[in-house]
XYZ file of C-alpha atoms in Angstrom:
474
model
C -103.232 -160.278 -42.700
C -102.107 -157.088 -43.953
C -100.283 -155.920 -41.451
C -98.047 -159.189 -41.669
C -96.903 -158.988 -45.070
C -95.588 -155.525 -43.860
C -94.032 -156.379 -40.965
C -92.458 -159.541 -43.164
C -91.120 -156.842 -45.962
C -89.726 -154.567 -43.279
C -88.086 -156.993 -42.241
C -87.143 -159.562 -45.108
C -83.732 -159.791 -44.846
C -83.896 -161.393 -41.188
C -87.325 -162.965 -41.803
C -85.245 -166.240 -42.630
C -86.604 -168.010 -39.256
C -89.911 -167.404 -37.519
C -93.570 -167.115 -37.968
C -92.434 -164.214 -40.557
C -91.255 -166.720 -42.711
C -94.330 -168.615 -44.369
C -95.663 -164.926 -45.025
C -94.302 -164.851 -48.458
C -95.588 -168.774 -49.284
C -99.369 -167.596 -46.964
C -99.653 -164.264 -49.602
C -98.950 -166.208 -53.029
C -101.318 -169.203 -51.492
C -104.431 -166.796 -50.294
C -103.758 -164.987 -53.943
C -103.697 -168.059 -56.166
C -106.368 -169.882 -54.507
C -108.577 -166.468 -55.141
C -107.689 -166.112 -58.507
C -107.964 -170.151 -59.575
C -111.623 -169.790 -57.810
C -112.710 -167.196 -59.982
C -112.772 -170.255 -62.939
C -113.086 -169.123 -66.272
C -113.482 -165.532 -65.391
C -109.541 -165.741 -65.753
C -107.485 -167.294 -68.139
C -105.206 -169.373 -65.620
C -108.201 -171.370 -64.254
C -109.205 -172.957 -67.993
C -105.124 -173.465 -69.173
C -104.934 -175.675 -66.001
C -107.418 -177.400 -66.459
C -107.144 -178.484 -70.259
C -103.424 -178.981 -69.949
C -102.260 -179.932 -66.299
C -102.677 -183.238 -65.385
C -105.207 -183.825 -62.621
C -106.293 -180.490 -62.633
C -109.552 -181.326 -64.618
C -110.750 -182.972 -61.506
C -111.806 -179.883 -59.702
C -114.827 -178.417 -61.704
C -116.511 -176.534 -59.027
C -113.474 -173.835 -58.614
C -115.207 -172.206 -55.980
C -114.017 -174.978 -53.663
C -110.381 -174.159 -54.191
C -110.821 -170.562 -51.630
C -110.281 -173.115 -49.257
C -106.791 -172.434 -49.502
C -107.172 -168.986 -49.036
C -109.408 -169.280 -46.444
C -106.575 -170.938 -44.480
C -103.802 -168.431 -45.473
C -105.493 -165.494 -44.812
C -106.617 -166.975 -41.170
C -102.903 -168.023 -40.209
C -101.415 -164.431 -41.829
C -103.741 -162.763 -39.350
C -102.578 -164.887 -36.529
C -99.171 -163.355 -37.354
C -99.908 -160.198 -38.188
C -102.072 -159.992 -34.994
C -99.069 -161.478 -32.979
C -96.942 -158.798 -34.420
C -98.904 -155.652 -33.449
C -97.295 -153.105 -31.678
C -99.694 -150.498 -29.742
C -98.209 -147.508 -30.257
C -99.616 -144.081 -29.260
C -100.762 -143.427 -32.846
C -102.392 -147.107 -32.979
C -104.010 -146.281 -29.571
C -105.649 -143.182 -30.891
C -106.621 -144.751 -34.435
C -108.625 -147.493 -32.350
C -110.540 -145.318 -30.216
C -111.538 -143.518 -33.735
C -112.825 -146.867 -34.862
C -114.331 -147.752 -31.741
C -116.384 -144.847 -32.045
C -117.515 -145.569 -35.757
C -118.417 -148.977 -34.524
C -120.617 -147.692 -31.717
C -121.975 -144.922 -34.607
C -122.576 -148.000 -37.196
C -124.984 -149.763 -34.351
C -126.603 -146.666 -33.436
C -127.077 -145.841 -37.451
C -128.276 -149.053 -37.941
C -131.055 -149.283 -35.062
C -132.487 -145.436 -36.027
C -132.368 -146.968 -39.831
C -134.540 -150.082 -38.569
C -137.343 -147.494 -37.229
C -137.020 -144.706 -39.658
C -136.721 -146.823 -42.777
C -139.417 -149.755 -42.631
C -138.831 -150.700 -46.141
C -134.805 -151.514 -45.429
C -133.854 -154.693 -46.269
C -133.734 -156.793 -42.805
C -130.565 -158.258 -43.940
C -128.635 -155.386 -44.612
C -129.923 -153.690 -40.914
C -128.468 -156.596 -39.434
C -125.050 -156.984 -40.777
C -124.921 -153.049 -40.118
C -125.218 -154.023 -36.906
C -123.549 -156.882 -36.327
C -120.203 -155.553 -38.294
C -120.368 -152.185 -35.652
C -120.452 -154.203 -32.840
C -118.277 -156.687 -34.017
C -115.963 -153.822 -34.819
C -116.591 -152.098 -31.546
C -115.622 -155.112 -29.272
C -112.400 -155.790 -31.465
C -111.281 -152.099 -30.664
C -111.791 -152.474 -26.690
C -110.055 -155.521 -26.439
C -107.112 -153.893 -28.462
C -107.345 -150.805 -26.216
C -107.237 -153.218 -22.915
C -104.322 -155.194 -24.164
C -101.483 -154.319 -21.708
C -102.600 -151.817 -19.703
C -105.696 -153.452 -17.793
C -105.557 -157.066 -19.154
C -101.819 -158.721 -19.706
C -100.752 -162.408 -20.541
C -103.260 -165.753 -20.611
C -106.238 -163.385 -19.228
C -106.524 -161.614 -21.916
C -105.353 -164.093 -24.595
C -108.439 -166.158 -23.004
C -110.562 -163.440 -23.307
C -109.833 -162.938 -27.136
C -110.395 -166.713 -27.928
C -113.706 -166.486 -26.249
C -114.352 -163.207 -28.547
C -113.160 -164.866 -31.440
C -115.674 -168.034 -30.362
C -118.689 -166.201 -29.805
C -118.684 -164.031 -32.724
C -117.794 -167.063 -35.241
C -121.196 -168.373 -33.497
C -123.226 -165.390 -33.222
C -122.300 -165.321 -37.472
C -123.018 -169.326 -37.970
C -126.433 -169.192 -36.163
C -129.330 -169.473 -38.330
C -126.966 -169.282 -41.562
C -128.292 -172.555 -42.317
C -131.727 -173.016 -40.332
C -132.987 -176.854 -39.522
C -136.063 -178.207 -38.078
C -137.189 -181.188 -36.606
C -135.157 -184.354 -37.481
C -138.344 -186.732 -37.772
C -138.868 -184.994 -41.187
C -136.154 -187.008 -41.991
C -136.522 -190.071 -39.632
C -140.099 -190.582 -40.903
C -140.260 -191.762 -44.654
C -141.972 -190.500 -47.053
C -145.597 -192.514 -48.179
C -144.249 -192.053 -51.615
C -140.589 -194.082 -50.574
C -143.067 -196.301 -48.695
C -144.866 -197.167 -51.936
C -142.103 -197.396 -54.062
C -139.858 -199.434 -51.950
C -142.518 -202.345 -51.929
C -142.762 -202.156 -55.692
C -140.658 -204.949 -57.635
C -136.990 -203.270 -58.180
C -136.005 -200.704 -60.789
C -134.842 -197.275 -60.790
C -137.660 -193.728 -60.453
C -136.740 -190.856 -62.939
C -138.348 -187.462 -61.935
C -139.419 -185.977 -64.909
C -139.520 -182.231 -66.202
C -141.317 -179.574 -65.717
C -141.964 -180.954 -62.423
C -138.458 -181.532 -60.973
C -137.896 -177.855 -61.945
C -140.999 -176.455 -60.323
C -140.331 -178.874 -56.734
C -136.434 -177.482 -57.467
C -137.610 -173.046 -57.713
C -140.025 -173.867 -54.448
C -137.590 -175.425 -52.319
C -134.231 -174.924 -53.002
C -134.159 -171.323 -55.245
C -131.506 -169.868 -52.555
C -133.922 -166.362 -52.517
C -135.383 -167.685 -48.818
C -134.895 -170.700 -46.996
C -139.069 -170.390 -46.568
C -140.713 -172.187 -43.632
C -139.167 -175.140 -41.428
C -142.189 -176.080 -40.114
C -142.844 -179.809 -41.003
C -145.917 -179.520 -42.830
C -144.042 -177.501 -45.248
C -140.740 -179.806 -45.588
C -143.324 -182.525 -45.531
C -144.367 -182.322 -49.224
C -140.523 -181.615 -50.185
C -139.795 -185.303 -49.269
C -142.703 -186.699 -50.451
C -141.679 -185.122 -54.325
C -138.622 -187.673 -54.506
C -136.540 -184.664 -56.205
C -133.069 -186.184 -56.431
C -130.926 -186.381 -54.403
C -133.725 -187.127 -51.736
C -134.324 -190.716 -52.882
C -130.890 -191.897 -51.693
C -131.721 -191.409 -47.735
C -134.436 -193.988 -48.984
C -132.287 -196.189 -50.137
C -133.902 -195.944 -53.896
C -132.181 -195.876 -56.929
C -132.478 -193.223 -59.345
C -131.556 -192.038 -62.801
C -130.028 -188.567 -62.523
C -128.929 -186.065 -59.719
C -128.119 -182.303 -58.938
C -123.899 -183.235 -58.389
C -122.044 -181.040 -60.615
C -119.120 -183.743 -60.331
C -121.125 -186.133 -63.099
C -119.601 -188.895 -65.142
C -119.017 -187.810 -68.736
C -120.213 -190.444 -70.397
C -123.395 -190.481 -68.157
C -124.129 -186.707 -68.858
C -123.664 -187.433 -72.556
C -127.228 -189.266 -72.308
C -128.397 -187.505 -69.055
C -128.353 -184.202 -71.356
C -130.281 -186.138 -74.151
C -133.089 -186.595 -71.644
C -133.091 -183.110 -69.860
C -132.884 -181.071 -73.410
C -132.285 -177.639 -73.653
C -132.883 -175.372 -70.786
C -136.392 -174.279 -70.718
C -137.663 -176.741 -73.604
C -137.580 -180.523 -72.130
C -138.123 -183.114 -74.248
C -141.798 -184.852 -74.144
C -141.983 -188.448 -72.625
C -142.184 -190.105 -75.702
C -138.858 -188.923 -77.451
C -136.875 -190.294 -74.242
C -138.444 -193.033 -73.163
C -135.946 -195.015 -75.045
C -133.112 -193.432 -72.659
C -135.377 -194.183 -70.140
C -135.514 -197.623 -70.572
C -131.725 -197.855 -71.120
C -131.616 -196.526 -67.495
C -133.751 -198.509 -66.249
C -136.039 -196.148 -65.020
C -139.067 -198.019 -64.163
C -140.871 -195.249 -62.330
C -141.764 -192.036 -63.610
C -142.636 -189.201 -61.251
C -144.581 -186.129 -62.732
C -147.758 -184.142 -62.535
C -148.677 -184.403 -66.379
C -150.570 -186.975 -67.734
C -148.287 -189.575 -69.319
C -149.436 -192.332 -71.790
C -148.139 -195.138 -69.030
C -150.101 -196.866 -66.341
C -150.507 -194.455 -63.204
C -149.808 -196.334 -59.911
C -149.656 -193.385 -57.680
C -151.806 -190.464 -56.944
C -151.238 -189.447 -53.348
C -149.335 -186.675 -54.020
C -147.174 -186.748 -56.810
C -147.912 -188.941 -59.783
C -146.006 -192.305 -59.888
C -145.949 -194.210 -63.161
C -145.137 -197.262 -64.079
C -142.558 -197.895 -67.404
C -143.165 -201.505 -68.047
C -140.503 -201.403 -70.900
C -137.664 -200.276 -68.687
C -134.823 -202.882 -68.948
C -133.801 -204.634 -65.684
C -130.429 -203.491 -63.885
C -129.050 -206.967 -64.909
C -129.933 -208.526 -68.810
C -128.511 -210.565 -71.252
C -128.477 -210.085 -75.108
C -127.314 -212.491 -77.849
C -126.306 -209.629 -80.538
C -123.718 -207.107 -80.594
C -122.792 -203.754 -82.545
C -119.453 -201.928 -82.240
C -119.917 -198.301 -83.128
C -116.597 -195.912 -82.056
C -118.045 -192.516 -83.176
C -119.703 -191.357 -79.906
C -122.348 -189.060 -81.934
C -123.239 -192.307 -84.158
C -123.852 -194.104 -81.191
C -125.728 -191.560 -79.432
C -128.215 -190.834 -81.943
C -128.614 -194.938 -82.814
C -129.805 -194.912 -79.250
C -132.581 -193.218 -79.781
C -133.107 -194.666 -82.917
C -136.253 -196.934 -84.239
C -134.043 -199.342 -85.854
C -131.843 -200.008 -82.287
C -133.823 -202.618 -79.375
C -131.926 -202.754 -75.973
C -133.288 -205.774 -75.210
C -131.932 -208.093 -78.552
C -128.335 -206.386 -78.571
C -125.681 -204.290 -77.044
C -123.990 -201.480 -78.426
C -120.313 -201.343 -77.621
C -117.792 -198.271 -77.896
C -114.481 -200.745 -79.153
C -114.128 -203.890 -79.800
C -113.997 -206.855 -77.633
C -110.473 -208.606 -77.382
C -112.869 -211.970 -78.137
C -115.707 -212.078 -79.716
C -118.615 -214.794 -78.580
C -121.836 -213.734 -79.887
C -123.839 -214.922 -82.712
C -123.280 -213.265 -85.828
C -127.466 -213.664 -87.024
C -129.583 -210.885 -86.780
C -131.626 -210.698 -83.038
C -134.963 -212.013 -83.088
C -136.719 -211.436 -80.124
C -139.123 -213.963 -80.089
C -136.452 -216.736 -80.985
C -133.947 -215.625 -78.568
C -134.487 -216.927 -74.474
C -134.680 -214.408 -72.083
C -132.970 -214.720 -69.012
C -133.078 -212.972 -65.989
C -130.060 -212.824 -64.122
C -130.076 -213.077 -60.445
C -128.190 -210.448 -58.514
C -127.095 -211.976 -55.621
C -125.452 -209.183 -53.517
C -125.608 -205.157 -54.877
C -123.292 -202.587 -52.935
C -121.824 -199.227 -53.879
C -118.480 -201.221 -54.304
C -119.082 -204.688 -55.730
C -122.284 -206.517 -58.011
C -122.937 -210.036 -58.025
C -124.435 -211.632 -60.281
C -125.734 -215.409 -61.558
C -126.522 -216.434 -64.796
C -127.445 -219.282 -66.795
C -126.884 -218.554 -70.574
C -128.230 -221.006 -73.556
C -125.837 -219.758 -75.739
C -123.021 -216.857 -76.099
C -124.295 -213.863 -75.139
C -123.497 -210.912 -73.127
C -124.490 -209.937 -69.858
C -125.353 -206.363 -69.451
C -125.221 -204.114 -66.379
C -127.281 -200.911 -66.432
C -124.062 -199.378 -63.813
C -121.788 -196.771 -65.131
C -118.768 -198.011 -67.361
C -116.118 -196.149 -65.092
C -112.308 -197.137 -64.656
C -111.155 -198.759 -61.639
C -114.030 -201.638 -61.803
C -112.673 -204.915 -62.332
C -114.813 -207.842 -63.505
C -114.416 -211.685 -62.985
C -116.156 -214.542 -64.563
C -116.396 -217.809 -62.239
C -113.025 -216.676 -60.264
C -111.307 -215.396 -63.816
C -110.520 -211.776 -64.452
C -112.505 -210.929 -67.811
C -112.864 -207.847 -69.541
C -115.406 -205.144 -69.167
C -117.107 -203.280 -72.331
C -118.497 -199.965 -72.441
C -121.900 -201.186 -73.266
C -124.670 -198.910 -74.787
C -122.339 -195.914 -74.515
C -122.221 -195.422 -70.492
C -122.809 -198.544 -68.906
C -120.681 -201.775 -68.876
C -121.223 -205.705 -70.499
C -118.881 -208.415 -70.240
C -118.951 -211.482 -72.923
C -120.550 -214.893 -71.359
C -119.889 -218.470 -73.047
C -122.777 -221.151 -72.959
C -123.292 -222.051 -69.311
C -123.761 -221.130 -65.723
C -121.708 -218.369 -64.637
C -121.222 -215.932 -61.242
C -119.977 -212.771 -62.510
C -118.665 -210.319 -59.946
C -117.642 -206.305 -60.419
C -115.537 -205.154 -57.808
C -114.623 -201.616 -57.492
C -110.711 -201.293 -56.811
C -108.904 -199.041 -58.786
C -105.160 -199.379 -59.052
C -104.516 -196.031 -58.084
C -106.266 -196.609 -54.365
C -103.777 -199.544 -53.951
C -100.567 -197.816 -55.229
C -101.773 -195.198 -52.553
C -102.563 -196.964 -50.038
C -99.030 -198.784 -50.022
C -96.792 -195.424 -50.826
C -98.623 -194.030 -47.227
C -98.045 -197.332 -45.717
C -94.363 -197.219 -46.639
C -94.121 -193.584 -45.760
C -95.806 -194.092 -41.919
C -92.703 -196.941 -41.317
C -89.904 -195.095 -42.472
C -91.022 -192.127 -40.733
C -91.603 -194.081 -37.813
C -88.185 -195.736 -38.488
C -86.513 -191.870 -39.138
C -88.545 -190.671 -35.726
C -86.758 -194.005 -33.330
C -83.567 -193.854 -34.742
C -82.844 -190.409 -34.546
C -84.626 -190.708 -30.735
C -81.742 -193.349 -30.121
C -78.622 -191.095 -32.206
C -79.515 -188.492 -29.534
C -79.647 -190.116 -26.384
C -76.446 -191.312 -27.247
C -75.164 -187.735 -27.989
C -76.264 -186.668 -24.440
C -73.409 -187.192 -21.832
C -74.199 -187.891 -18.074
């Protein structure tokens, strides 16, 4: 890579066609991508993101050296393509050749010699020398005993095996019944009424440092993996098909996280059960998983602890009563407040363009409860029946996110941020089917600027196809 951005500045000025060419735009790309990666180490990474639109999207940075993973591949294509054996170059490679053959040899004495070497950095001793050591002799071959497709096919099957002899075991597997098979504790749980499981601290932490601390990959034998997928530590409940309430994706929903870091407290101090059961129950979390002893009725014991939260709210509920509360802190901290009851009223972040329910205070044991029927659930749409006595509002324990759209019996209707992450709509007296669709208006502007891109391109690609033939004499 290198070598091309000096052959490009020797020869700039006639660099104008050419591979040579996207050297300049290859060099700023492999260099911005680096220094944008590095996050908040740098300024530029943070200005971007608070002030460029679209740019607070992307907050794992580390993703973005994909773009200099791709420039610096391509500039060594060109650089490579560029190089020019000269006597000098001959002589420097058969120096290196040499130090790769040494760096083999110094690793394999090193391996006997020094028993208390770290395995890892014998083999990529090892693997660099010989790595380095083949590169050399197929440089040194080039021309004089190999010429044209031979040894271009040689170098791509170079390039092939060493990119495999790297990949293998980076990322070590075992047998795929360990994930064909579920777990008893999925077993159990999936013929348990509905609701969503919440793995609870310290116990998602401990299950988190055995398996997945990134110091060793430990065993792959099944018996080992075995008790991994039996501790339901998100995101392992989704190949289940279960619902839960919180995961390890660093891409989480803000208003989400504002509760989700209500429940997980403070980094080595967790909350006890008790102060966020109330969260709990606004997630709908009607299974607890831990290995302390809770204060809730234990349904599981083979293996982890299962209990069962009988005051979780359903996914689906209606309420009669409604509070708007803007501040986000007010609301946050009347959540967990005694005075607040999830199941008599809904607290909503603005308020509603009409306003439909009762203005007396909720009384529980007045007020009918209703369960709504969902009628079809999918990552993209929510159905839902409902018979309401009176106004009310129907709340879904879903994340309030834009791009859902919300219709009551065929009528677009609006959706409220309800309880200060998850969404309500307003109901009148009566039956109602209330469907959420997912379909944001970006996707469909999208959608139809690459449809009408594909046709004119297509349109560009036949008419200039027909302009030429006609240029073309017999």
């Amino acid at each position: 890579a290198l070598l091309a951005v000096i052959r490009w500045w020797q020869k700039r000025t006639g660099a104008s066609s050419g591979p040579l060419s996207a050297v300049p735009f290859l060099a700023l790309l492999a260099l911005l991508s680096l220094i944008l990666a590095l996050g908040n180490r740098t300024p530029l990474y943070p200005l971007l993101f608070r002030h460029v639109p679209g740019f607070g999207l992307f907050q794992a940075p580390a993703r973005l050296t994909i773009g200099y993973a791709l420039a610096m591949a391509i500039l060594a294509g060109i650089g490579a393509d560029t190089l020019s054996l000269t006597p000098r170059l001959r002589n420097l490679l058969k120096i290196l050749l040499i130090a790769g053959i040494g760096t083999v040899f110094g690793a394999m004495v090193a391996r006997l010699v020094l028993p208390a070497i770290q395995p890892s950095f014998v083999e990529g001793a090892a693997r660099l020398g010989l790595t380095l050591t083949l590169a050399c002799g197929l440089l040194l071959l080039r021309g004089r005993r190999l010429r044209g497709h031979r040894w271009q096919a040689l170098v791509v099957a170079f390039v092939f095996v060493e990119l495999l002899a790297f990949g293998w075991g980076l990322a070590p597997g075992t047998d795929p019944v360990i994930y064909r098979t579920a777990a008893s504790t999925s077993d159990f749980l999936q013929s348990q009424p509905a609701g969503r499981q919440h793995v609870a601290q310290p116990y998602a932490s401990e299950v988190y440092e055995r398996y997945v601390s990134l110091q060793s990959f430990g065993p792959s034998d099944q018996a080992y993996l075995r008790a991994l997928r039996e501790s339901q530590l998100p995101n392992l409940n989704a190949s289940d098909h279960l619902y839960g309430v919180g995961n390890y994706d660093p891409l989480t929903i803000g208003l989400y996280r504002d509760l989700w870091d209500r429940i997980d407290g403070e980094p080595g101090e967790p909350p006890g059960m008790d102060e966020i059961l109330p969260l709990l129950n606004l997630f709908g979390a009607r299974y607890i998983v831990s290995e302390d002893e809770l204060s809730l009725p234990q349904i599981y014991d083979t293996g982890p602890r299962i209990y069962r939260n009988d005051s979780a709210l359903s996914r689906a509920h209606v309420v009669y009563q409604a509070r708007v509360v803007e501040e986000a802190s007010v609301r946050l901290d009347l959540l967990l407040g005694p005075s607040f009851d999830a199941r008599s009223e809904v607290l909503l972040s603005r308020t509603p363009s009409s306003a439909v329910a009762s203005e007396t205070k909720p009384d529980r044991n007045q007020d009918p409860l209703i369960a709504p029927s969902l009628v079809r659930e999918g990552p993209h749409s929510v159905l839902i029946q409902v018979n309401m006595p009176r106004s009310g509002y129907l709340v879904l324990n879903d994340v309030y996110y834009p791009g859902w759209l919300a219709t009551v019996d065929g009528q677009p209707t609006e959706i409220l941020p309800a309880n200060h992450a998850f969404r309500a709509v307003a109901l009148a007296q009566g039956e109602h089917t209330v469907a959420f669709e997912y379909a944001p208006s970006s996707f469909r502007l999208g959608l139809w600027i690459t449809v009408s891109a594909l046709l004119l391109l297509s349109v560009a690609l036949v008419a200039g196809r027909l302009f030429s033939r006609r240029k073309v004499k017999p």
